[in-house]
Amino acid sequence: MSIVSEYFGSQVFDDRVMRANLSADVYASLRKTIDEGKELDITVANAVAEAMKNWAVSKGATHFTHWFQPLTGITAEKHDSFIAPSPDGSVIMEFSGKELIKGEPDASSFPSGGLRATFEARGYTAWDPTSYAFIKGKTLCIPTAFCSYGGHALDKKTPLLRSMEVLSKEALRVLRLFGNDTAKRVVSSVGPEQEYFLITKEMYDQRPDLRFTGRTLFGAKPPKGQELDDHYFGVIKPGVTAFMEDLNDELWKLGILAKTEHNEVAPAQHELAPIYTTTNIATDHNQLMMEIMQKVAAKHGLVCLLHEKPFAGVNGSGKHNNWSISTDSGQNLLSPGDTPYENAQFLLFLCAVIKAVDDYQDLLRIAVATAGNDHRLGANEAPPAVISIFLGDELNAVLEAIENDTPYQGTEKMQMKLGVDVLPKFNRDTTDRNRTSPFAFTGNKFEFRMLGSSNSIACANIMLNSAVAESLRIYADRLEKAEDFETALHDMIKKTIKDHKHIIFNGNGYDDTWITEATEKRGLLNYRTTADCMPHLLDEKNVKMLTSLGVFTVDELRSRRDIMLENYCKTVTIEANTMINMVHKRVAPAITRFTADLAKQASEKKALFPDLACSYEKELILKLSTLTDCITEKTDDLEMAVIGLQEAEDVIAESALIRDTVLPKMSELRIPCDQAELLTAKSYWPFPTYGDILFSVK
Ligand code: ADP
Ligand code: MG
């Protein structure tokens, strides 16, 4: 392979390609659509489609697809070929503006949560020109939004684009008040750090739990796990290096800015972080990245596990959503500036985020809620399920000084009068060190750390953008009417700090005493599971905010709540059934075979030496038989719990049963199985152990 800069983005219909292949007029109108959201007329669309098709065909593409993100959480595509018959029996390659702009896939098999009547099976996809088209394999993929015929969003991109739109609108109102007349748009950008596990395909294939559920449902702790901390940032193994090199090439060709990679804390765990970009593109890229990781792994005889908790007792995988907002000219609004005015503006945007996170703690929790992520949050390896904000000592001191009208005790003592005094320079290194906070300020951006590794980042950013837009809307409403802007600004910042400082926490988020303090003293929310948080999506304040901003309709919210809860119930039910199946088909027979052989061995020994006690065999048989009885009992309990789900009246009730009966019974069943694993000879155990799997890649 040649030099990276030469093939970077070679599979993307990006600005360079557009400029080279479109007439100046067409290029200019398309740019207006991309940059300013201006509508595209059909003649321009036809010209773009023609250029896109020619470019794609020259790269070997034969098909095109509208690539979209339904609520299943993965991406979907339906391929159509470019060919059109000619009278002489040959074919020509065709692609029209209409086909580019709109598609009509059959939507009936995608979850809609009751949004679509059966007679209205079709949905439609609409081109998102702000995210570049790209070639995957032999297919030109056109990023699109996906809606029902009635216009309801059936995907994650539509509300994400809406949330970016309202954030831009409200942020611009605030910027105008600070005298910025030039910014045309405010965009949110994201750099998601992606964690994952790599194991060999050979190990994977032998574990039905990994194949059916993405995580291990059994497995005793290996003698060596992550306790030596020798994996984090350690030397990367050759098999992993080969995978990472290949992965980078594939991602770079797709214009994805893969930047850093390293080993994570757990054995076999790694991380890949891209350079940040506009939120909807970052979202598309992250979806693509997850897909390509799995494809490239397969080529190397490996499997990439994106589940949040593939192994109990070993760190799970998350995704850190680094988020900030900036103007179209590149001014980061979460970066303290050099002048008093810029500082005041920074503090107002900072306050908007603090207020948003506090007012909508529940929405942020909901945005990351899945059955898989529930295993991580609050498990002393990932942030707790309680949301708090880390600001760092310096910024905290500044806010305290403003709140109390006291001098700021930084390197030099100074009064903090907004709009007059310059903020001290924050040292990024000191603000960057807290790794236990769910929502940490890291100098010029916030890092939201609660996302699960398999989550689409769309949901978290929809909620974040919307909640911050809401704070900004309230600020702008007040400031626009203020007689004395500076006094009003000062009062508002002060009030935000007073009202919302309970969400600011700079200590150790993994500490148990914090959870007590957070919930009992500070009154912060602690929704431990998906079943706990998801119903609150429809709380009045949430519905009011999201609908008044136009990000969701009430029906869309209801459908999403139902789909997320259904997903939770289905995921856990599949896990429970897999567990029951593995016990009956593998675990119990293996233990029985081993104990039978032990008994046979003991009686053969006894035949030879009648005085022998055979205590080794006897004790082991006794222990394992006791465990088998326990396993049988616990399996029956779990089966009953699964059957009990049929009693549930609706999905909310079912999710509560999952939380209160099925999941606890699964944990109980696992214990005797894992104990039996430790006592059973290796050659009898029916699948690879944690030790085998975690150290499988060479
Ligand atoms: P770390 O969190 O490990 O200290 P960095 O601060 O360098 O690492 O960045 C982590 C991620 O944050 C990267 O994906 C990076 O591109 C992203 N990032 C950096 N600046 C911004 C920004 N202004 N907006 C959004 N993401 C950003
Ligand atoms: Mg980070």
XYZ file of C-alpha atoms and ligand atoms in Angstrom:
726
model
C 0.000 0.000 0.000
C 1.268 3.429 -0.836
C 1.426 6.601 1.219
C -1.582 7.197 3.454
C -2.191 10.743 2.277
C -2.594 9.389 -1.248
C -5.310 6.871 -0.496
C -7.005 8.615 2.422
C -10.659 9.094 1.455
C -10.182 7.336 -1.882
C -13.579 5.614 -1.442
C -15.415 8.821 -0.546
C -17.305 11.231 -2.757
C -15.863 14.113 -0.778
C -15.311 17.771 -1.422
C -12.240 17.142 -3.567
C -14.160 14.766 -5.832
C -17.176 17.054 -5.992
C -15.076 20.019 -6.968
C -13.295 18.022 -9.645
C -16.401 16.375 -11.105
C -19.166 18.943 -10.846
C -19.653 22.128 -12.840
C -18.974 25.304 -10.863
C -22.707 26.096 -10.619
C -23.713 22.646 -9.488
C -20.870 22.533 -7.005
C -21.881 25.917 -5.585
C -25.524 24.910 -5.095
C -24.568 21.608 -3.529
C -22.188 23.398 -1.155
C -25.020 25.723 -0.131
C -27.156 22.696 0.638
C -24.383 21.106 2.667
C -23.288 24.212 4.555
C -26.513 26.090 4.999
C -29.205 23.470 4.610
C -30.630 25.130 1.460
C -33.000 22.911 -0.490
C -31.600 21.154 -3.528
C -33.437 21.423 -6.822
C -33.858 18.426 -9.071
C -31.590 19.595 -11.892
C -28.736 19.946 -9.425
C -29.591 16.559 -7.936
C -29.509 14.976 -11.395
C -26.089 16.435 -12.112
C -24.764 15.283 -8.740
C -26.220 11.800 -9.254
C -24.604 11.518 -12.673
C -21.193 12.577 -11.337
C -21.532 10.287 -8.338
C -22.431 7.317 -10.495
C -19.562 7.915 -12.946
C -17.111 8.220 -10.115
C -18.450 5.113 -8.348
C -18.500 3.028 -11.533
C -14.917 4.069 -12.296
C -14.034 2.595 -8.901
C -15.713 -0.694 -9.702
C -19.097 -0.079 -8.079
C -22.075 -1.875 -9.613
C -24.766 -1.052 -7.062
C -26.022 1.795 -4.963
C -27.827 1.798 -1.666
C -29.482 4.244 0.649
C -27.572 3.561 3.823
C -29.561 4.258 6.978
C -29.722 3.669 10.694
C -33.016 2.114 11.795
C -33.831 1.675 15.456
C -32.301 -1.787 15.505
C -29.076 0.025 16.359
C -27.191 -1.218 13.332
C -27.128 0.106 9.802
C -29.333 -1.111 6.992
C -28.936 -1.128 3.254
C -30.867 -2.440 0.269
C -28.819 -2.684 -2.879
C -29.997 -1.699 -6.352
C -27.771 -2.064 -9.352
C -27.077 0.840 -11.664
C -27.903 -1.181 -14.759
C -30.682 -0.231 -17.131
C -31.413 -2.203 -20.322
C -30.701 -0.756 -23.763
C -32.750 -1.699 -26.872
C -29.735 -3.415 -28.430
C -29.482 -5.895 -25.561
C -26.671 -4.150 -23.737
C -26.962 -2.267 -20.473
C -26.121 1.241 -19.476
C -25.340 2.421 -15.980
C -28.005 4.806 -14.728
C -28.623 6.781 -11.593
C -30.999 9.727 -11.365
C -31.331 12.660 -9.025
C -34.624 11.213 -7.859
C -32.939 7.958 -6.893
C -30.247 9.898 -5.086
C -32.649 12.044 -3.090
C -35.295 9.550 -2.119
C -35.650 5.805 -1.718
C -38.627 3.674 -0.758
C -37.493 0.587 1.078
C -40.026 -1.793 2.554
C -40.060 -0.688 6.154
C -42.273 -3.421 7.534
C -39.484 -5.459 9.083
C -37.879 -2.585 10.920
C -39.088 -1.698 14.390
C -41.504 1.208 14.394
C -43.013 0.898 17.865
C -46.510 1.229 16.496
C -45.754 4.251 14.325
C -46.666 2.554 11.121
C -49.932 0.897 10.240
C -49.512 -2.397 8.381
C -51.117 -0.997 5.238
C -48.384 1.580 5.252
C -45.512 -0.866 5.030
C -43.229 1.341 3.039
C -40.987 3.946 4.516
C -38.814 6.357 2.681
C -35.186 7.305 2.895
C -33.962 10.822 2.231
C -30.429 11.788 1.295
C -28.372 13.550 3.968
C -26.047 15.633 1.777
C -24.052 16.744 4.830
C -22.547 13.271 5.124
C -20.467 12.197 2.122
C -21.410 9.181 0.027
C -18.843 6.374 0.002
C -18.093 3.035 -1.618
C -18.168 -0.145 0.398
C -17.261 -3.270 -1.541
C -18.971 -2.762 -4.894
C -21.719 -0.524 -3.585
C -22.099 3.217 -3.540
C -23.563 3.997 -0.111
C -25.632 7.136 0.260
C -26.167 8.208 3.872
C -29.879 8.777 4.378
C -32.554 9.487 6.949
C -35.397 6.977 7.269
C -39.030 7.969 7.859
C -42.484 6.448 7.688
C -44.891 7.597 5.020
C -46.587 9.720 7.634
C -43.290 11.534 8.143
C -42.380 9.990 11.514
C -38.708 9.342 12.064
C -37.939 5.620 12.106
C -34.204 6.092 12.502
C -31.515 7.750 14.563
C -30.242 10.194 11.978
C -33.426 12.249 11.576
C -33.685 13.378 15.215
C -29.920 13.842 15.329
C -30.057 16.270 12.412
C -33.023 18.025 14.010
C -31.123 18.365 17.295
C -28.109 19.829 15.504
C -30.400 22.292 13.796
C -32.006 23.591 16.998
C -28.679 23.758 18.775
C -27.342 25.878 15.948
C -30.376 28.137 16.017
C -30.320 28.804 19.761
C -26.532 29.130 19.959
C -26.598 31.702 17.174
C -29.122 33.758 19.132
C -26.711 33.827 22.047
C -23.723 34.637 19.857
C -25.577 37.587 18.322
C -26.015 38.997 21.833
C -22.258 38.896 22.225
C -21.917 40.879 19.027
C -21.061 38.008 16.702
C -22.857 38.877 13.443
C -20.824 36.708 11.145
C -21.352 33.118 12.310
C -23.819 31.329 10.027
C -24.036 28.063 11.891
C -23.005 26.481 15.133
C -22.086 22.829 14.869
C -21.562 20.186 17.481
C -18.631 17.896 16.950
C -17.740 14.552 18.411
C -14.709 12.317 18.706
C -15.876 8.904 19.975
C -13.246 6.652 21.549
C -14.219 3.058 20.813
C -13.304 0.118 23.052
C -13.504 -3.510 21.944
C -12.208 -7.013 22.594
C -10.401 -9.199 20.103
C -10.489 -12.958 20.471
C -9.811 -15.793 18.063
C -12.600 -17.136 15.892
C -11.664 -20.597 17.093
C -12.582 -19.722 20.686
C -15.663 -17.796 19.651
C -17.097 -20.651 17.633
C -16.991 -22.945 20.643
C -19.100 -20.629 22.808
C -22.830 -20.568 22.004
C -23.245 -17.712 24.488
C -20.828 -15.503 22.564
C -22.404 -16.464 19.267
C -26.009 -15.908 20.342
C -25.668 -13.054 22.824
C -22.262 -11.421 22.304
C -21.237 -12.112 25.882
C -20.199 -15.045 28.012
C -22.955 -16.266 30.335
C -20.626 -18.615 32.199
C -16.947 -18.568 33.027
C -14.940 -18.670 36.220
C -12.388 -15.966 36.847
C -9.059 -16.980 35.305
C -5.972 -17.286 37.539
C -4.598 -14.250 35.745
C -6.916 -11.457 34.738
C -6.240 -7.745 34.691
C -4.840 -7.470 38.218
C -1.273 -6.825 37.161
C -2.334 -3.888 34.989
C 0.196 -5.155 32.496
C -2.037 -4.840 29.468
C -2.947 -1.138 29.535
C -0.846 0.665 26.937
C 1.304 -2.479 26.793
C 3.134 -3.758 23.754
C 0.609 -4.760 21.132
C 0.787 -8.412 20.042
C 1.685 -9.177 16.406
C -1.753 -10.632 15.600
C -3.397 -7.505 16.943
C -0.960 -5.201 15.173
C -1.730 -6.870 11.848
C -5.442 -6.383 12.505
C -4.992 -2.731 13.465
C -2.899 -1.961 10.385
C -5.483 -3.485 8.114
C -8.293 -1.744 9.953
C -6.622 1.650 9.669
C -6.188 1.200 5.917
C -9.856 0.341 5.464
C -10.988 3.239 7.634
C -8.666 5.732 5.992
C -9.920 4.764 2.541
C -13.383 5.647 3.820
C -12.163 9.001 5.042
C -12.447 8.009 8.700
C -9.832 9.795 10.769
C -8.619 6.813 12.817
C -5.906 8.268 14.959
C -4.880 6.516 18.159
C -4.966 2.900 19.183
C -3.769 1.163 22.276
C -4.322 -1.762 24.569
C -6.928 -1.207 27.248
C -7.025 -2.351 30.853
C -8.387 -5.866 30.336
C -6.496 -8.593 28.508
C -7.582 -8.727 24.839
C -9.176 -5.276 25.143
C -8.205 -2.414 22.865
C -9.269 1.090 21.925
C -9.453 3.072 18.722
C -10.072 6.814 18.667
C -10.719 8.928 15.609
C -10.098 12.649 15.279
C -13.332 14.500 15.991
C -15.674 15.718 13.304
C -19.228 17.060 12.853
C -21.637 15.006 14.961
C -23.708 13.412 12.215
C -20.587 12.452 10.280
C -18.942 11.164 13.446
C -22.067 9.077 14.018
C -22.015 7.632 10.499
C -18.302 6.981 10.832
C -18.668 5.263 14.168
C -21.338 2.944 12.741
C -19.068 2.177 9.808
C -16.100 1.719 12.090
C -17.930 -0.898 14.170
C -18.940 -2.747 11.025
C -15.481 -2.668 9.505
C -13.815 -3.758 12.730
C -15.825 -6.955 12.578
C -15.111 -7.526 8.906
C -11.381 -6.959 9.229
C -11.245 -9.162 12.335
C -12.877 -11.998 10.369
C -10.152 -11.734 7.721
C -7.567 -12.270 10.435
C -9.301 -15.268 11.981
C -10.440 -13.075 14.845
C -13.726 -11.852 16.247
C -14.213 -8.295 17.441
C -16.547 -8.203 20.448
C -18.407 -4.928 20.795
C -20.592 -6.052 23.692
C -20.364 -3.856 26.796
C -19.601 -6.753 29.095
C -18.331 -9.821 27.290
C -16.617 -11.197 30.408
C -17.737 -10.960 34.041
C -15.049 -9.791 36.432
C -13.074 -8.179 33.618
C -13.508 -4.551 32.586
C -16.252 -3.966 30.077
C -16.128 -1.775 26.984
C -17.452 1.721 26.640
C -17.352 4.542 24.214
C -16.267 8.019 25.271
C -18.210 10.705 23.497
C -15.954 13.798 23.337
C -18.333 16.615 22.506
C -18.008 20.312 21.857
C -19.673 23.079 19.895
C -18.086 25.563 17.563
C -18.998 28.158 14.977
C -18.687 27.564 11.242
C -15.545 29.647 11.327
C -14.030 27.247 13.837
C -14.329 29.072 17.150
C -14.747 26.450 19.868
C -17.444 27.792 22.188
C -16.291 25.586 25.052
C -12.799 26.961 25.005
C -11.958 29.844 27.343
C -10.821 32.822 25.263
C -8.256 35.567 25.676
C -10.502 38.541 26.283
C -13.006 39.272 29.059
C -15.840 39.183 26.556
C -14.835 35.820 25.157
C -14.538 34.534 28.711
C -18.016 35.653 29.621
C -19.320 33.959 26.493
C -17.424 30.781 27.368
C -18.882 30.806 30.878
C -22.381 31.184 29.521
C -21.975 28.203 27.186
C -20.410 26.252 30.030
C -23.394 27.093 32.217
C -25.743 26.044 29.431
C -24.139 22.605 29.494
C -24.216 22.363 33.298
C -27.883 23.317 33.376
C -28.699 20.934 30.536
C -26.978 17.964 32.160
C -28.662 18.637 35.489
C -32.143 19.278 34.114
C -31.975 16.229 31.843
C -29.922 13.708 33.810
C -32.629 11.193 33.038
C -32.449 11.728 29.279
C -28.695 11.247 29.257
C -29.070 8.037 31.245
C -31.820 6.879 28.887
C -29.647 7.644 25.876
C -27.080 5.057 26.944
C -29.469 2.449 28.354
C -29.246 -1.076 26.996
C -29.218 -4.491 28.622
C -25.503 -4.708 27.847
C -24.549 -1.322 29.242
C -26.442 -1.979 32.489
C -23.673 -4.439 33.384
C -21.074 -1.715 33.150
C -22.543 1.379 34.725
C -21.949 1.384 38.418
C -19.751 -1.684 38.362
C -16.640 0.143 39.598
C -14.957 0.149 36.243
C -17.168 2.589 34.421
C -18.949 5.688 35.653
C -21.887 5.028 37.973
C -25.437 5.266 36.689
C -25.625 8.602 38.547
C -24.792 11.538 36.308
C -22.464 14.235 37.589
C -20.098 16.748 36.018
C -16.378 17.058 36.605
C -14.996 20.538 36.007
C -11.580 20.417 37.637
C -10.328 22.486 40.555
C -9.484 25.636 38.653
C -12.749 26.073 36.840
C -14.584 25.076 39.962
C -12.821 27.834 41.898
C -13.814 30.342 39.225
C -17.465 29.312 39.465
C -17.353 29.497 43.249
C -15.893 32.980 43.098
C -18.694 34.092 40.778
C -21.373 32.478 42.895
C -20.182 34.097 46.123
C -18.847 37.373 44.753
C -15.531 36.534 46.360
C -12.060 36.934 44.878
C -10.875 34.011 42.787
C -8.031 32.241 44.547
C -6.025 31.105 41.576
C -2.347 31.634 41.019
C -3.086 35.267 41.704
C -5.953 36.565 43.735
C -8.497 38.377 41.622
C -12.108 39.450 41.553
C -14.234 37.767 38.909
C -16.362 40.427 37.322
C -17.755 39.015 34.135
C -17.093 40.932 31.002
C -14.343 42.872 32.747
C -11.813 40.437 34.106
C -9.869 37.912 32.108
C -10.143 34.332 33.238
C -6.922 32.716 34.287
C -5.496 30.231 31.788
C -6.522 26.721 32.719
C -3.884 24.136 32.624
C -5.326 21.364 30.441
C -3.260 18.726 32.160
C -4.842 19.347 35.499
C -8.368 19.380 34.121
C -7.886 16.145 32.269
C -7.090 13.632 34.949
C -10.382 12.543 36.438
C -11.276 9.288 34.709
C -14.156 8.308 36.946
C -16.591 11.065 36.068
C -19.478 10.314 33.724
C -19.292 13.799 32.242
C -15.927 15.514 32.425
C -14.755 18.878 31.156
C -11.397 18.323 29.476
C -10.222 21.821 28.628
C -12.218 22.605 25.490
C -14.799 19.830 25.312
C -16.832 17.521 27.490
C -16.226 13.816 27.605
C -19.437 11.846 28.174
C -18.211 8.488 29.338
C -21.365 6.470 29.941
C -21.954 5.205 26.430
C -21.673 1.492 25.854
C -19.263 0.176 23.255
C -22.023 -1.086 20.981
C -24.301 1.976 21.343
C -24.894 4.198 18.383
C -23.610 7.585 19.490
C -26.672 9.181 17.905
C -28.914 8.877 20.979
C -26.474 10.467 23.403
C -25.834 13.369 21.062
C -29.502 13.922 20.274
C -30.165 14.370 23.996
C -27.055 16.427 24.615
C -27.661 18.773 21.699
C -31.329 19.175 22.566
C -30.822 19.775 26.278
C -28.107 22.360 25.635
C -30.267 24.009 22.966
C -33.014 24.267 25.581
C -30.689 26.002 28.090
C -29.533 28.391 25.379
C -33.110 29.095 24.367
C -33.986 30.069 27.930
C -30.847 32.230 28.181
C -31.466 33.939 24.858
C -35.116 34.628 25.723
C -34.039 36.421 28.871
C -30.977 38.207 27.569
C -32.682 39.515 24.469
C -35.153 41.324 26.722
C -32.585 42.536 29.258
C -32.082 46.274 29.663
C -28.531 45.913 30.880
C -26.971 42.939 29.113
C -23.930 42.616 31.364
C -25.822 42.653 34.639
C -28.378 40.198 33.291
C -25.597 37.939 32.088
C -23.811 38.041 35.395
C -27.018 37.289 37.303
C -27.898 34.439 35.045
C -24.531 32.753 35.298
C -24.651 33.182 39.047
C -28.119 31.732 39.240
C -27.181 28.740 37.094
C -24.250 27.974 39.372
C -26.431 28.252 42.488
C -29.255 26.161 41.067
C -27.161 23.451 39.496
C -23.986 23.118 41.508
C -25.245 19.890 43.085
C -24.452 18.119 39.816
C -20.802 19.188 39.947
C -18.584 16.586 41.553
C -14.822 16.538 41.331
C -14.108 13.494 43.477
C -13.886 9.785 42.771
C -17.022 8.625 40.964
C -16.228 4.951 41.676
C -16.446 5.497 45.423
C -19.513 3.963 47.109
C -19.825 6.915 49.477
C -20.361 9.101 46.408
C -23.500 7.217 45.421
C -24.920 7.733 48.902
C -24.027 11.404 48.851
C -25.315 11.867 45.305
C -28.673 10.282 45.927
C -29.333 11.113 49.577
C -27.732 14.530 50.044
C -27.780 15.948 46.552
C -30.940 14.361 45.225
C -29.373 13.237 41.969
C -31.071 10.502 39.998
C -29.808 6.945 40.129
C -31.536 4.783 37.545
C -29.616 1.576 37.774
C -31.189 -0.303 34.900
C -32.826 0.210 31.535
C -36.114 -0.887 33.065
C -35.774 1.877 35.677
C -34.927 4.756 33.390
C -36.676 4.116 30.091
C -40.272 4.864 31.168
C -39.099 8.377 32.119
C -38.540 9.222 28.475
C -42.193 10.196 28.519
C -42.047 12.323 31.683
C -43.840 15.579 31.078
C -40.765 17.808 31.267
C -38.898 15.628 28.757
C -41.748 15.465 26.301
C -42.217 19.213 26.595
C -38.581 20.015 25.899
C -38.087 17.565 23.028
C -41.354 18.338 21.261
C -41.213 22.103 21.672
C -37.758 22.102 20.096
C -39.110 19.920 17.299
C -36.618 17.111 17.845
C -39.265 14.419 18.424
C -43.017 14.175 18.252
C -44.856 12.553 21.166
C -45.587 9.529 18.989
C -41.940 9.178 18.085
C -40.983 9.282 21.751
C -43.563 6.686 22.692
C -42.440 4.407 19.909
C -38.806 4.774 20.929
C -39.524 3.973 24.549
C -41.379 0.833 23.495
C -38.687 -0.250 21.064
C -35.905 0.246 23.595
C -37.788 -1.685 26.253
C -38.694 -4.460 23.823
C -35.080 -4.661 22.873
C -34.063 -4.945 26.515
C -36.596 -7.718 27.141
C -35.679 -9.637 23.995
C -31.953 -9.382 24.662
C -32.234 -10.741 28.180
C -34.752 -13.422 27.193
C -32.360 -14.687 24.511
C -29.597 -14.740 27.111
C -31.758 -16.672 29.570
C -32.764 -19.215 26.946
C -29.167 -19.599 25.813
C -28.138 -20.185 29.381
C -30.818 -22.824 29.962
C -29.859 -24.499 26.731
C -26.168 -24.531 27.553
C -26.823 -26.030 30.978
C -29.004 -28.825 29.611
C -26.941 -29.588 26.547
C -23.432 -28.994 27.782
C -22.737 -28.037 31.364
C -24.813 -30.678 33.173
C -23.815 -33.541 30.839
C -20.131 -32.610 31.148
C -20.223 -32.662 34.937
C -22.176 -35.919 34.937
C -19.694 -37.528 32.574
C -16.792 -36.391 34.693
C -18.326 -37.622 37.972
C -19.320 -40.935 36.360
C -15.741 -41.443 35.216
C -14.499 -40.510 38.656
C -16.823 -43.076 40.214
C -15.708 -45.709 37.741
C -12.102 -44.889 38.439
C -12.686 -45.117 42.192
C -14.415 -48.472 42.007
C -11.643 -49.843 39.758
C -9.084 -48.691 42.287
C -11.121 -50.221 45.081
C -11.248 -53.528 43.232
C -7.469 -53.567 43.184
C -6.913 -52.137 46.656
C -9.994 -52.684 48.823
C -8.517 -50.669 51.714
C -8.099 -47.472 49.736
C -10.280 -44.569 50.905
C -10.502 -42.974 47.416
C -11.225 -39.719 49.190
C -10.140 -37.580 46.214
C -12.747 -39.088 43.942
C -15.372 -39.298 46.645
C -15.056 -35.715 47.742
C -15.027 -34.424 44.216
C -18.029 -36.524 43.266
C -19.862 -35.263 46.312
C -19.020 -31.618 45.670
C -19.880 -31.810 41.989
C -23.075 -33.736 42.620
C -24.177 -31.159 45.154
C -23.415 -28.459 42.590
C -25.346 -30.351 39.927
C -28.377 -30.483 42.196
C -28.057 -26.779 42.768
C -27.682 -26.160 39.037
C -30.822 -28.167 38.348
C -32.788 -26.205 40.903
C -31.542 -22.841 39.647
C -32.227 -23.782 36.054
C -35.799 -24.660 36.967
C -36.116 -21.293 38.688
C -34.845 -19.483 35.626
C -37.189 -21.423 33.369
C -40.089 -20.429 35.583
C -38.998 -16.796 35.480
C -38.922 -16.847 31.690
C -42.358 -18.463 31.550
C -43.559 -15.823 34.008
C -42.842 -13.109 31.428
C -45.989 -14.133 29.599
C -48.014 -12.707 32.471
C -46.784 -9.185 31.791
C -49.468 -6.847 30.534
C -47.202 -4.544 28.608
C -43.578 -3.967 27.829
C -43.018 -1.802 30.909
C -44.273 -4.588 33.157
C -42.237 -7.137 31.238
C -39.051 -5.118 31.604
C -39.643 -4.920 35.355
C -39.992 -8.716 35.471
C -36.781 -9.059 33.493
C -35.020 -6.847 36.013
C -36.555 -8.409 39.128
C -36.803 -12.086 38.237
C -34.957 -13.167 35.097
C -31.662 -11.319 35.575
C -31.284 -12.268 39.265
C -32.043 -15.927 38.454
C -29.416 -15.863 35.726
C -26.825 -14.584 38.198
C -27.815 -17.275 40.679
C -27.540 -20.031 38.105
C -24.164 -18.874 36.995
C -22.562 -19.280 40.431
C -22.736 -23.111 40.780
C -21.835 -23.520 37.101
C -18.678 -21.473 37.519
C -17.808 -23.341 40.705
C -18.222 -26.622 38.854
C -15.943 -25.372 36.083
C -13.144 -24.892 38.589
C -13.527 -28.476 39.842
C -13.965 -30.250 36.524
C -11.009 -31.599 34.567
C -10.188 -29.445 31.575
C -10.739 -32.162 29.007
C -14.339 -32.545 30.174
C -15.366 -28.888 30.264
C -17.576 -28.269 27.228
C -16.251 -24.900 26.108
C -13.115 -22.746 26.372
C -12.538 -21.022 29.708
C -11.855 -17.323 30.311
C -8.137 -18.056 30.397
C -8.330 -19.779 26.999
C -10.347 -16.969 25.424
C -8.687 -13.889 26.884
C -5.199 -14.976 26.016
C -6.076 -16.570 22.694
C -4.729 -13.933 20.330
C -1.021 -14.240 19.758
P -7.800 11.939 25.915
O -9.256 11.992 26.198
O -7.300 10.516 25.884
O -7.001 12.835 26.800
P -7.756 13.776 23.652
O -8.132 14.858 24.568
O -6.598 14.007 22.782
O -7.516 12.411 24.424
O -8.966 13.459 22.708
C -9.820 12.387 22.801
C -10.845 12.521 21.724
O -11.443 13.807 21.812
C -10.322 12.400 20.299
O -11.210 11.616 19.565
C -10.319 13.826 19.834
O -10.433 13.953 18.441
C -11.548 14.358 20.525
N -11.598 15.832 20.559
C -10.574 16.694 20.709
N -11.011 17.970 20.613
C -12.352 17.897 20.400
C -13.381 18.855 20.198
N -13.133 20.147 20.188
N -14.624 18.383 19.995
C -14.907 17.080 20.005
N -13.992 16.146 20.191
C -12.726 16.538 20.374
Mg -10.618 10.075 26.701
